[in-house]
CSV table of C-alpha atoms and ligand atoms in Angstrom, one decimal:
chain,number,residue,atom,x,y,z
I,223,MET,CA,49.3,7.5,-67.0
I,224,PRO,CA,52.4,9.4,-66.3
I,225,ILE,CA,52.1,12.5,-63.7
I,226,TRP,CA,53.0,15.8,-64.8
I,227,ASP,CA,54.6,17.0,-61.8
I,228,PRO,CA,55.7,13.8,-59.7
I,229,GLU,CA,57.8,15.7,-57.0
I,230,HIS,CA,54.6,17.9,-56.3
I,231,GLU,CA,52.1,16.1,-57.1
I,232,THR,CA,53.2,13.0,-55.0
I,233,MET,CA,55.0,14.7,-52.1
I,234,ASP,CA,55.2,13.3,-49.2
I,235,ARG,CA,52.5,15.0,-46.8
I,236,GLU,CA,54.0,16.4,-44.4
I,237,LYS,CA,56.8,17.5,-46.8
I,238,LEU,CA,54.0,19.5,-48.5
I,239,ALA,CA,53.0,21.0,-45.3
I,240,ASN,CA,56.5,22.4,-44.7
I,241,LEU,CA,56.4,23.7,-47.8
I,242,GLN,CA,52.9,25.0,-47.4
I,243,LEU,CA,54.1,26.5,-44.4
I,244,ASP,CA,57.1,28.5,-45.7
I,245,ARG,CA,55.0,29.9,-48.6
I,246,LEU,CA,52.2,31.0,-46.6
I,247,ARG,CA,54.7,33.0,-44.2
I,248,TYR,CA,56.4,34.5,-47.5
I,249,THR,CA,52.9,35.7,-48.8
I,250,VAL,CA,51.6,37.2,-45.8
I,251,ALA,CA,54.5,39.4,-45.6
I,252,TRP,CA,54.6,40.2,-48.9
I,253,ALA,CA,50.9,40.9,-49.1
I,254,TYR,CA,51.1,42.8,-45.6
I,255,GLY,CA,54.1,44.6,-46.8
I,256,ARG,CA,52.6,45.8,-50.5
I,257,VAL,CA,48.8,45.8,-50.6
I,258,PRO,CA,47.4,48.6,-48.3
I,259,TYR,CA,43.8,46.8,-47.8
I,260,TYR,CA,45.7,43.7,-45.9
I,261,ARG,CA,47.5,46.1,-44.0
I,262,GLU,CA,44.8,47.7,-42.5
I,263,GLN,CA,42.6,44.1,-42.2
I,264,MET,CA,45.4,42.7,-40.0
I,265,ASP,CA,46.4,45.6,-38.2
I,266,ARG,CA,42.8,45.9,-37.5
I,267,ARG,CA,42.8,42.5,-35.9
I,268,GLY,CA,46.7,43.0,-34.2
I,269,VAL,CA,48.1,40.2,-36.7
I,270,THR,CA,51.2,40.9,-38.2
I,271,PRO,CA,53.1,38.4,-40.4
I,272,SER,CA,55.7,37.1,-37.8
I,273,ASP,CA,52.3,35.7,-35.7
I,274,ILE,CA,52.2,32.8,-38.5
I,275,ARG,CA,54.0,30.0,-37.0
I,276,SER,CA,51.9,26.9,-38.0
I,277,LEU,CA,49.3,26.1,-40.8
I,278,ASP,CA,46.5,27.1,-38.4
I,279,ASP,CA,47.7,30.1,-37.8
I,280,VAL,CA,45.9,31.2,-41.4
I,281,ARG,CA,42.8,31.5,-38.9
I,282,LEU,CA,44.0,34.8,-37.7
I,283,LEU,CA,44.0,36.3,-40.8
I,284,PRO,CA,41.0,38.4,-42.0
I,285,MET,CA,38.8,36.7,-44.7
I,286,THR,CA,38.5,38.1,-48.0
I,287,ASP,CA,35.2,38.7,-50.1
I,288,LYS,CA,34.6,39.7,-53.6
I,289,SER,CA,33.8,42.9,-52.2
I,290,ALA,CA,37.5,43.5,-51.6
I,291,LEU,CA,38.4,43.1,-55.0
I,292,ARG,CA,35.3,45.3,-56.2
I,293,ASP,CA,36.1,47.8,-53.3
I,294,THR,CA,39.5,48.4,-54.9
I,295,TYR,CA,38.7,48.1,-58.7
I,296,PRO,CA,40.4,48.2,-60.8
I,297,PHE,CA,43.9,47.8,-59.8
I,298,GLY,CA,44.1,48.2,-56.0
I,299,MET,CA,44.7,44.8,-54.8
I,300,PHE,CA,47.9,44.0,-57.0
I,301,ALA,CA,51.0,43.9,-54.9
I,302,VAL,CA,52.8,44.8,-57.7
I,303,PRO,CA,53.1,48.1,-59.9
I,304,VAL,CA,51.2,47.5,-63.0
I,305,GLU,CA,54.2,47.3,-65.1
I,306,GLU,CA,55.1,44.3,-63.7
I,307,VAL,CA,51.6,42.3,-64.7
I,308,VAL,CA,52.0,41.1,-67.8
I,309,ARG,CA,48.1,39.9,-68.4
I,310,VAL,CA,45.1,41.1,-67.1
I,311,HIS,CA,41.9,39.1,-67.2
I,312,SER,CA,38.4,39.8,-65.6
I,313,SER,CA,35.3,37.8,-64.5
I,314,SER,CA,32.4,39.4,-65.2
I,315,GLY,CA,30.1,40.4,-62.5
I,316,THR,CA,26.2,40.2,-62.5
I,317,THR,CA,25.8,43.6,-62.0
I,318,GLY,CA,28.5,46.6,-62.1
I,319,LYS,CA,31.7,46.7,-62.7
I,320,PRO,CA,34.1,43.4,-62.9
I,321,ILE,CA,36.4,42.0,-60.6
I,322,VAL,CA,39.9,42.4,-62.0
I,323,VAL,CA,42.8,40.1,-61.3
I,324,GLY,CA,46.3,40.5,-62.7
I,325,TYR,CA,49.5,38.0,-63.2
I,326,THR,CA,53.5,38.8,-63.4
I,327,ARG,CA,55.6,36.9,-65.9
I,328,ARG,CA,56.1,34.4,-63.1
I,329,ASP,CA,52.3,33.9,-61.9
I,330,LEU,CA,51.6,33.3,-65.7
I,331,ASP,CA,54.4,30.1,-65.4
I,332,THR,CA,52.7,28.7,-62.1
I,333,TRP,CA,49.2,29.0,-63.9
I,334,THR,CA,50.5,27.7,-67.2
I,335,GLU,CA,52.1,24.9,-65.4
I,336,LEU,CA,49.0,24.2,-62.6
I,337,THR,CA,46.5,23.8,-65.9
I,338,ALA,CA,49.1,21.2,-67.7
I,339,ARG,CA,48.8,19.7,-64.3
I,340,VAL,CA,44.7,19.8,-64.2
I,341,ALA,CA,45.0,18.2,-68.3
I,342,SER,CA,47.5,15.4,-67.4
I,343,GLU,CA,45.5,14.6,-64.6
I,344,ALA,CA,42.5,14.1,-67.0
I,345,GLY,CA,44.8,12.1,-69.4
I,346,VAL,CA,45.5,14.7,-72.0
I,347,ALA,CA,49.2,13.6,-73.5
I,348,LYS,CA,51.2,15.1,-76.0
I,349,ALA,CA,49.6,12.8,-79.0
I,350,ASP,CA,46.2,14.4,-78.1
I,351,ARG,CA,44.2,17.0,-80.5
I,352,VAL,CA,43.0,19.2,-78.2
I,353,GLN,CA,39.9,21.5,-79.1
I,354,VAL,CA,39.5,24.5,-76.4
I,355,GLY,CA,35.7,25.6,-76.3
I,356,PHE,CA,35.9,28.4,-73.9
I,357,LEU,CA,35.6,32.2,-74.6
I,358,TYR,CA,39.2,33.6,-75.0
I,359,GLY,CA,39.4,37.1,-74.0
I,360,MET,CA,39.0,38.4,-70.5
I,361,PHE,CA,37.5,35.1,-69.0
I,362,THR,CA,40.0,32.8,-67.5
I,363,GLY,CA,39.2,29.6,-69.2
I,364,GLY,CA,40.2,30.0,-73.0
I,365,TRP,CA,44.0,31.5,-72.3
I,366,GLY,CA,44.5,29.5,-68.7
I,367,MET,CA,43.8,26.1,-69.9
I,368,HIS,CA,45.1,26.9,-73.5
I,369,TYR,CA,48.7,27.4,-72.4
I,370,GLY,CA,48.9,24.6,-70.0
I,371,ILE,CA,47.5,21.9,-72.9
I,372,GLU,CA,50.3,23.7,-75.0
I,373,ARG,CA,52.9,23.2,-72.5
I,374,ILE,CA,52.2,19.8,-72.8
I,375,GLY,CA,52.6,19.5,-75.9
I,376,ALA,CA,49.5,18.5,-77.2
I,377,THR,CA,47.8,20.1,-80.2
I,378,VAL,CA,45.9,23.1,-79.3
I,379,PHE,CA,42.6,24.3,-81.2
I,380,PRO,CA,41.8,27.5,-79.9
I,381,ALA,CA,38.0,27.4,-81.4
I,382,GLY,CA,36.6,29.3,-78.5
I,383,SER,CA,33.2,29.4,-77.6
I,384,GLY,CA,30.5,29.9,-79.7
I,385,ASN,CA,30.0,28.8,-84.1
I,386,THR,CA,29.0,25.4,-82.7
I,387,GLU,CA,29.2,24.2,-86.3
I,388,ARG,CA,32.7,25.1,-86.8
I,389,HIS,CA,32.9,22.9,-83.6
I,390,LEU,CA,31.8,20.0,-85.1
I,391,MET,CA,33.5,20.5,-88.7
I,392,MET,CA,36.7,20.6,-86.7
I,393,MET,CA,36.2,17.5,-84.5
I,394,GLN,CA,35.4,15.9,-87.6
I,395,ASP,CA,38.0,17.3,-89.9
I,396,PHE,CA,41.3,17.4,-87.4
I,397,GLY,CA,40.6,14.5,-85.5
I,398,THR,CA,40.1,16.5,-82.5
I,399,THR,CA,40.5,14.1,-79.2
I,400,ALA,CA,40.0,15.9,-76.5
I,401,LEU,CA,37.4,18.6,-75.5
I,402,VAL,CA,37.6,21.5,-73.0
I,403,CYS,CA,34.5,23.6,-72.4
I,404,THR,CA,31.9,23.9,-69.7
I,405,PRO,CA,29.2,21.0,-69.3
I,406,SER,CA,26.6,22.8,-70.7
I,407,TYR,CA,28.4,23.7,-73.8
I,408,ALA,CA,29.4,20.0,-74.2
I,409,LEU,CA,25.8,19.0,-74.3
I,410,TYR,CA,25.2,21.3,-76.5
I,411,LEU,CA,27.5,20.3,-78.9
I,412,ALA,CA,26.0,17.0,-78.9
I,413,GLU,CA,22.6,18.3,-79.6
I,414,VAL,CA,24.0,20.1,-82.5
I,415,ALA,CA,25.8,17.2,-83.8
I,416,GLU,CA,22.5,14.7,-83.5
I,417,LYS,CA,20.3,17.5,-85.3
I,418,ASN,CA,23.1,17.7,-88.2
I,419,GLY,CA,23.8,14.0,-88.3
I,420,VAL,CA,27.3,14.5,-87.2
I,421,ASP,CA,27.7,11.0,-85.5
I,422,ILE,CA,30.3,12.5,-82.3
I,423,PRO,CA,30.8,8.9,-80.8
I,424,SER,CA,32.2,7.3,-84.5
I,425,LEU,CA,34.8,10.4,-84.0
I,426,PRO,CA,38.7,9.8,-82.1
I,427,LEU,CA,37.1,12.2,-79.2
I,428,ARG,CA,37.6,10.7,-76.4
I,429,VAL,CA,37.4,12.8,-73.3
I,430,GLY,CA,36.0,15.9,-71.9
I,431,LEU,CA,37.8,18.4,-69.6
I,432,PHE,CA,34.4,20.1,-68.2
I,433,GLY,CA,34.5,22.9,-65.9
I,434,GLY,CA,33.8,26.8,-65.3
I,435,GLU,CA,30.1,25.4,-63.6
I,436,PRO,CA,28.7,22.9,-61.8
I,437,SER,CA,27.1,19.9,-63.4
I,438,SER,CA,25.2,16.9,-62.2
I,439,ASP,CA,26.0,13.3,-62.3
I,440,ARG,CA,23.1,12.8,-64.6
I,441,MET,CA,24.4,16.0,-66.8
I,442,ARG,CA,27.7,14.3,-66.7
I,443,ASP,CA,26.4,10.6,-67.8
I,444,GLU,CA,24.2,12.4,-70.5
I,445,ILE,CA,27.3,13.9,-71.9
I,446,GLU,CA,29.3,10.9,-71.7
I,447,ARG,CA,26.8,8.6,-73.4
I,448,ARG,CA,25.8,11.3,-76.3
I,449,LEU,CA,29.5,12.2,-77.2
I,450,GLY,CA,31.1,9.0,-76.3
I,451,ILE,CA,33.7,10.1,-73.9
I,452,ILE,CA,35.0,10.3,-70.6
I,453,ALA,CA,34.1,13.1,-69.0
I,454,THR,CA,36.0,14.6,-66.2
I,455,ASP,CA,35.7,17.9,-63.9
I,456,ASN,CA,38.0,20.8,-63.1
I,457,TYR,CA,37.7,23.7,-61.0
I,458,GLY,CA,38.8,27.0,-60.5
I,459,LEU,CA,38.2,30.6,-60.0
I,460,SER,CA,39.5,33.9,-61.4
I,461,GLU,CA,40.0,35.9,-57.7
I,462,VAL,CA,42.7,32.9,-56.9
I,463,MET,CA,43.7,32.2,-60.6
I,464,GLY,CA,41.3,30.7,-62.9
I,465,PRO,CA,41.5,27.2,-63.9
I,466,GLY,CA,44.1,24.8,-62.4
I,467,VAL,CA,43.3,24.9,-59.0
I,468,ALA,CA,41.9,21.1,-58.8
I,469,GLY,CA,40.9,18.6,-61.1
I,470,GLU,CA,40.0,14.9,-61.5
I,471,CYS,CA,42.6,11.8,-62.5
I,472,GLU,CA,41.1,9.1,-64.1
I,473,CYS,CA,40.1,7.6,-61.0
I,474,ARG,CA,37.5,10.3,-60.6
I,475,ARG,CA,37.2,10.3,-56.6
I,476,GLY,CA,37.3,14.1,-56.3
I,477,LEU,CA,39.5,16.9,-57.6
I,478,HIS,CA,43.1,16.9,-56.5
I,479,MET,CA,44.2,20.1,-55.6
I,480,ALA,CA,47.1,22.1,-56.2
I,481,GLU,CA,48.1,22.2,-52.6
I,482,ASP,CA,51.6,23.3,-53.4
I,483,HIS,CA,50.1,26.6,-54.4
I,484,PHE,CA,47.2,27.2,-52.4
I,485,LEU,CA,46.0,26.7,-48.8
I,486,PHE,CA,42.5,25.2,-48.6
I,487,GLU,CA,40.5,25.6,-45.9
I,488,VAL,CA,36.5,24.2,-45.8
I,489,LEU,CA,34.6,26.2,-43.1
I,490,ASP,CA,31.4,26.1,-41.6
I,491,PRO,CA,29.5,29.1,-43.5
I,492,SER,CA,27.6,30.2,-40.6
I,493,THR,CA,30.4,29.9,-38.1
I,494,GLY,CA,33.6,30.3,-40.0
I,495,GLU,CA,34.7,27.5,-37.9
I,496,PRO,CA,36.2,24.4,-39.7
I,497,VAL,CA,34.4,21.1,-40.1
I,498,GLU,CA,35.6,17.8,-40.3
I,499,GLU,CA,37.5,16.3,-42.9
I,500,GLY,CA,34.8,14.9,-45.1
I,501,GLU,CA,31.9,17.1,-43.8
I,502,GLU,CA,30.6,19.5,-46.6
I,503,GLY,CA,31.4,23.5,-45.9
I,504,GLU,CA,32.6,26.6,-47.4
I,505,LEU,CA,35.9,26.4,-49.5
I,506,VAL,CA,38.3,29.0,-48.4
I,507,ILE,CA,41.5,29.8,-50.6
I,508,THR,CA,44.6,31.4,-49.5
I,509,THR,CA,47.0,31.6,-52.3
I,510,LEU,CA,50.9,30.5,-51.9
I,511,THR,CA,52.6,31.9,-54.8
I,512,LYS,CA,51.1,34.9,-56.5
I,513,GLU,CA,52.9,37.6,-56.9
I,514,ALA,CA,50.9,40.1,-58.7
I,515,LEU,CA,47.4,39.3,-56.5
I,516,PRO,CA,47.9,37.3,-53.3
I,517,VAL,CA,45.1,36.5,-51.8
I,518,LEU,CA,44.4,35.6,-48.3
I,519,ARG,CA,41.8,33.5,-47.1
I,520,TYR,CA,39.5,33.9,-50.1
I,521,ARG,CA,35.8,32.9,-49.5
I,522,THR,CA,34.6,31.2,-52.6
I,523,HIS,CA,30.9,30.5,-51.1
I,524,ASP,CA,31.8,27.2,-53.1
I,525,LEU,CA,30.8,24.3,-51.1
I,526,THR,CA,32.6,20.9,-51.2
I,527,ALA,CA,34.7,18.4,-48.6
I,528,ILE,CA,38.0,17.6,-48.8
I,529,ASP,CA,39.9,13.9,-48.4
I,530,THR,CA,43.3,13.7,-48.1
I,531,ALA,CA,43.4,10.0,-48.0
I,532,PRO,CA,45.8,8.9,-50.6
I,533,CYS,CA,44.4,8.1,-54.3
I,534,GLU,CA,45.0,5.3,-56.6
I,535,CYS,CA,46.5,7.2,-58.8
I,536,GLY,CA,49.6,7.8,-56.7
I,537,ARG,CA,48.9,11.6,-56.5
I,538,THR,CA,49.0,12.4,-52.6
I,539,LEU,CA,47.6,15.9,-53.0
I,540,ALA,CA,43.7,16.2,-51.2
I,541,ARG,CA,40.9,15.8,-53.3
I,542,MET,CA,37.5,18.2,-53.4
I,543,ARG,CA,34.0,16.8,-53.9
I,544,ARG,CA,32.8,18.0,-57.2
I,545,VAL,CA,31.1,21.5,-56.0
I,546,ARG,CA,26.9,21.6,-57.1
I,547,THR,CA,26.3,24.3,-54.6
I,548,ARG,CA,27.4,27.9,-53.7
I,549,THR,CA,26.1,29.7,-50.7
I,550,ASP,CA,25.0,32.4,-52.4
I,551,ASP,CA,22.6,29.8,-54.7
I,552,MET,CA,19.9,29.4,-51.9
I,553,LEU,CA,16.9,30.6,-52.5
I,554,ILE,CA,14.1,31.3,-49.9
I,555,ILE,CA,10.9,30.8,-51.5
I,556,ARG,CA,7.7,31.3,-49.2
I,557,GLY,CA,10.1,30.8,-46.2
I,558,VAL,CA,11.5,27.6,-47.3
I,559,ASN,CA,15.5,27.5,-48.0
I,560,VAL,CA,16.1,25.6,-51.3
I,561,PHE,CA,19.0,25.4,-53.7
I,562,PRO,CA,18.3,25.0,-56.9
I,563,SER,CA,20.4,21.6,-57.3
I,564,GLN,CA,17.9,19.8,-55.1
I,565,ILE,CA,15.3,21.1,-57.6
I,566,GLU,CA,17.4,19.3,-60.4
I,567,ASP,CA,17.6,16.4,-58.4
I,568,ALA,CA,13.8,15.8,-58.1
I,569,LEU,CA,13.5,16.6,-61.8
I,570,PHE,CA,16.1,13.6,-62.6
I,571,GLN,CA,14.5,11.4,-60.6
I,572,VAL,CA,11.5,12.0,-63.5
I,573,GLU,CA,12.1,9.8,-66.5
I,574,GLY,CA,11.5,11.6,-69.8
I,575,ILE,CA,13.0,14.9,-68.6
I,576,GLU,CA,15.9,16.5,-70.6
I,577,PRO,CA,18.4,18.0,-68.9
I,578,HIS,CA,17.7,21.7,-69.8
I,579,TYR,CA,15.9,23.7,-67.5
I,580,LEU,CA,14.6,27.0,-65.7
I,581,ILE,CA,13.7,27.8,-62.6
I,582,VAL,CA,11.6,31.1,-62.3
I,583,VAL,CA,10.7,32.6,-58.8
I,584,ASP,CA,8.9,36.0,-58.9
I,585,ARG,CA,6.4,37.4,-56.4
I,586,THR,CA,2.6,37.9,-57.2
I,587,GLY,CA,1.8,40.3,-54.3
I,588,ALA,CA,2.9,38.7,-51.2
I,589,MET,CA,3.4,35.5,-52.5
I,590,ASP,CA,6.6,33.7,-54.0
I,591,ASP,CA,5.7,32.2,-56.8
I,592,LEU,CA,7.9,29.0,-58.1
I,593,GLU,CA,7.9,28.2,-61.8
I,594,VAL,CA,10.2,25.3,-63.0
I,595,ARG,CA,10.4,25.2,-66.8
I,596,ILE,CA,11.6,21.9,-68.3
I,597,GLU,CA,12.0,20.1,-71.4
I,598,VAL,CA,11.0,17.0,-72.1
I,599,ALA,CA,11.6,14.1,-74.7
I,600,GLU,CA,9.7,14.6,-77.6
I,601,GLU,CA,7.5,11.6,-77.3
I,602,ILE,CA,6.2,13.1,-73.8
I,603,PHE,CA,5.5,16.5,-75.4
I,604,SER,CA,3.7,15.4,-78.8
I,605,ASP,CA,1.6,13.2,-76.3
I,606,VAL,CA,-2.4,13.7,-75.5
I,607,MET,CA,-3.1,16.5,-73.5
I,608,ALA,CA,-4.5,14.5,-70.3
I,609,ASP,CA,-1.1,12.5,-70.2
I,610,MET,CA,0.7,16.2,-70.3
I,611,VAL,CA,-1.3,16.8,-67.4
I,612,ALA,CA,-0.6,13.6,-65.6
I,613,PHE,CA,2.9,14.3,-66.1
I,614,THR,CA,3.2,17.6,-65.1
I,615,ARG,CA,1.7,16.9,-61.5
I,616,ARG,CA,4.1,13.5,-61.2
I,617,VAL,CA,7.0,16.5,-61.6
I,618,ALA,CA,5.4,18.9,-59.2
I,619,GLU,CA,4.8,16.3,-56.6
I,620,LYS,CA,8.4,15.0,-57.1
I,621,ILE,CA,9.8,18.6,-56.5
I,622,HIS,CA,7.2,18.8,-53.5
I,623,SER,CA,8.6,15.4,-51.7
I,624,VAL,CA,12.3,16.5,-52.2
I,625,VAL,CA,11.8,20.4,-51.9
I,626,GLY,CA,8.9,21.1,-49.0
I,627,LEU,CA,7.6,23.4,-51.9
I,628,ARG,CA,4.6,23.6,-54.9
I,629,ALA,CA,5.8,24.5,-57.4
I,630,ARG,CA,4.0,25.7,-60.8
I,631,VAL,CA,5.4,22.9,-63.8
I,632,THR,CA,5.7,24.1,-67.4
I,633,LEU,CA,6.6,21.8,-70.1
I,634,VAL,CA,8.6,23.1,-72.8
I,635,GLU,CA,9.3,22.0,-76.3
I,636,PRO,CA,13.0,20.4,-76.7
I,637,GLY,CA,15.5,23.2,-77.5
I,638,SER,CA,13.6,26.4,-76.4
I,639,ILE,CA,15.4,27.1,-73.3
I,640,GLU,CA,18.6,29.4,-73.8
I,641,ARG,CA,21.7,27.4,-74.6
I,642,THR,CA,25.1,29.1,-74.2
I,643,ALA,CA,28.6,28.8,-74.6
I,644,GLY,CA,29.5,30.2,-71.4
I,645,LYS,CA,28.2,29.7,-68.0
I,646,THR,CA,24.2,28.4,-68.0
I,647,ARG,CA,21.4,30.5,-65.9
I,648,TYR,CA,19.5,28.1,-64.1
I,649,VAL,CA,17.5,30.5,-62.0
I,650,ILE,CA,16.1,33.7,-63.1
I,651,ASP,CA,14.9,35.4,-59.1
I,652,LYS,CA,12.7,38.3,-60.6
I,653,ARG,CA,11.8,39.3,-57.1
I,654,ARG,CA,16.1,40.2,-56.7
I,655,GLU,CA,15.5,42.2,-60.1
I,656,ASN,CA,12.7,44.0,-59.8
Z,103,LIG,O1,35.5,29.8,-64.6
Z,103,LIG,C1,37.4,29.7,-63.9
Z,103,LIG,C2,37.5,28.3,-64.8
Z,103,LIG,C3,37.3,28.1,-66.2
Z,103,LIG,C4,37.6,27.3,-64.1
Z,103,LIG,C5,37.5,27.1,-66.9
Z,103,LIG,C6,37.4,25.6,-65.0
Z,103,LIG,C7,37.4,25.9,-66.0
Z,103,LIG,P1,35.1,32.1,-62.6
Z,103,LIG,O2,34.6,32.8,-63.7
Z,103,LIG,O3,35.6,33.6,-61.8
Z,103,LIG,O4,36.3,31.2,-62.9
Z,103,LIG,O5,34.2,31.6,-61.9
Z,103,LIG,C8,34.3,31.0,-60.9
Z,103,LIG,O6,32.8,29.4,-61.3
Z,103,LIG,O7,33.5,30.2,-57.7
Z,103,LIG,C9,32.7,28.4,-59.0
Z,103,LIG,O8,31.5,28.5,-58.5
Z,103,LIG,C10,32.5,28.3,-60.4
Z,103,LIG,N1,33.1,26.9,-61.0
Z,103,LIG,C11,34.2,26.7,-61.7
Z,103,LIG,N2,34.6,25.6,-62.1
Z,103,LIG,C12,33.5,24.9,-61.3
Z,103,LIG,C13,33.6,23.1,-61.3
Z,103,LIG,C14,36.2,30.0,-63.7
Z,103,LIG,N3,34.0,22.6,-62.0
Z,103,LIG,C15,33.2,30.2,-60.2
Z,103,LIG,N4,32.6,22.9,-60.5
Z,103,LIG,C16,33.8,29.3,-59.0
Z,103,LIG,C17,31.6,23.5,-60.1
Z,103,LIG,C18,33.0,25.4,-60.5
Z,103,LIG,N5,31.5,25.0,-60.4
């Protein structure tokens, strides 16, 4: 498979580190000189841009969290006047005002290069017909991927999210070869196709570029099987750019990170100290080339591990492990720390459970109540009562053995858990909502 930008994607790692240092020094000076927030934070720590002499000196810099962007809403973190900004996107906060991000003309060009790189890593080439099923709008997913794919010269169908039947029609009539969307939407497409008698595996569709939310290996296998494709993962976040931050190549041993445009750290979330290569920690990202919104040490809250060993594909860019959990995903239920992904792993060990579930946490009196609603295969659902009770018990025992908590397991009818074209919500914590 051809490499989109061999100069940077196969760069000698020492040269890459030099490039990163040059760019880091430039970015820090740019942010310090133009964004009052960074100047204040750095002055408070007694750090000036000239203190950055090595890549490790990034640790002298303050970390940035979502709250910085929220407190300066909407444009307070911009390093250029709004006239220089040619595009604005935002990420929907679950509560209150969104996070607003901006791009100069050059930022858009970089972004396009990086999403072209991600698409190319997944094997998309000029001859491909690519159907984009992300929301086009303030979300970075749709437009971000769109321009990169266009730059490759592939044919883009900007179908957007929703209208699943139209997606299926286009897939059949236009000869779509690649699908871009969230993994949960891919699964939903498979479901609707099966219901409508559309045999996707017999269509030309061959690859999926999925991102925007985590997915388990089990879910990925399921998507591959039901759509008859190879599924690839790509990662990004609005605050530092959008999609294009990292993407899997055909080897699928982690996502190549755009290290020429970002400096990545993996830190122990409780101490802020770097972890050893290969160990899991929180991903912290510093942008190296952003003009409109330079970001210093952004705490992503995403947990991953980095591998800098060369990849068989020939790229030298380090790879990050697929993100399954976020530090802020953790639920504390009856004093036990649980990640939803652990419950998901437990569920998938039981035969007959569909990859659709909902974790509902509530408090009745002083007690936390953990309910896990799961969709099961038709055969199980239509079984006799006693079998269903036994099945439910088996699932509860599995959850107990994996996470150490008793859960109330509720079987629900196939298709009854809400499907979305965007990011799926797997947890409702009513304790936080009250
Ligand atoms: O989701 C950008 C994006 C769009 C990436 C399309 C890839 C494809 P936000 O809405 O700001 O931006 O959400 C960013 O989503 O911090 C992760 O927690 C999660 N996330 C994104 N991609 C992945 C992935 C976009 N491939 C947040 N695996 C991030 C796991 C992901 N989590």
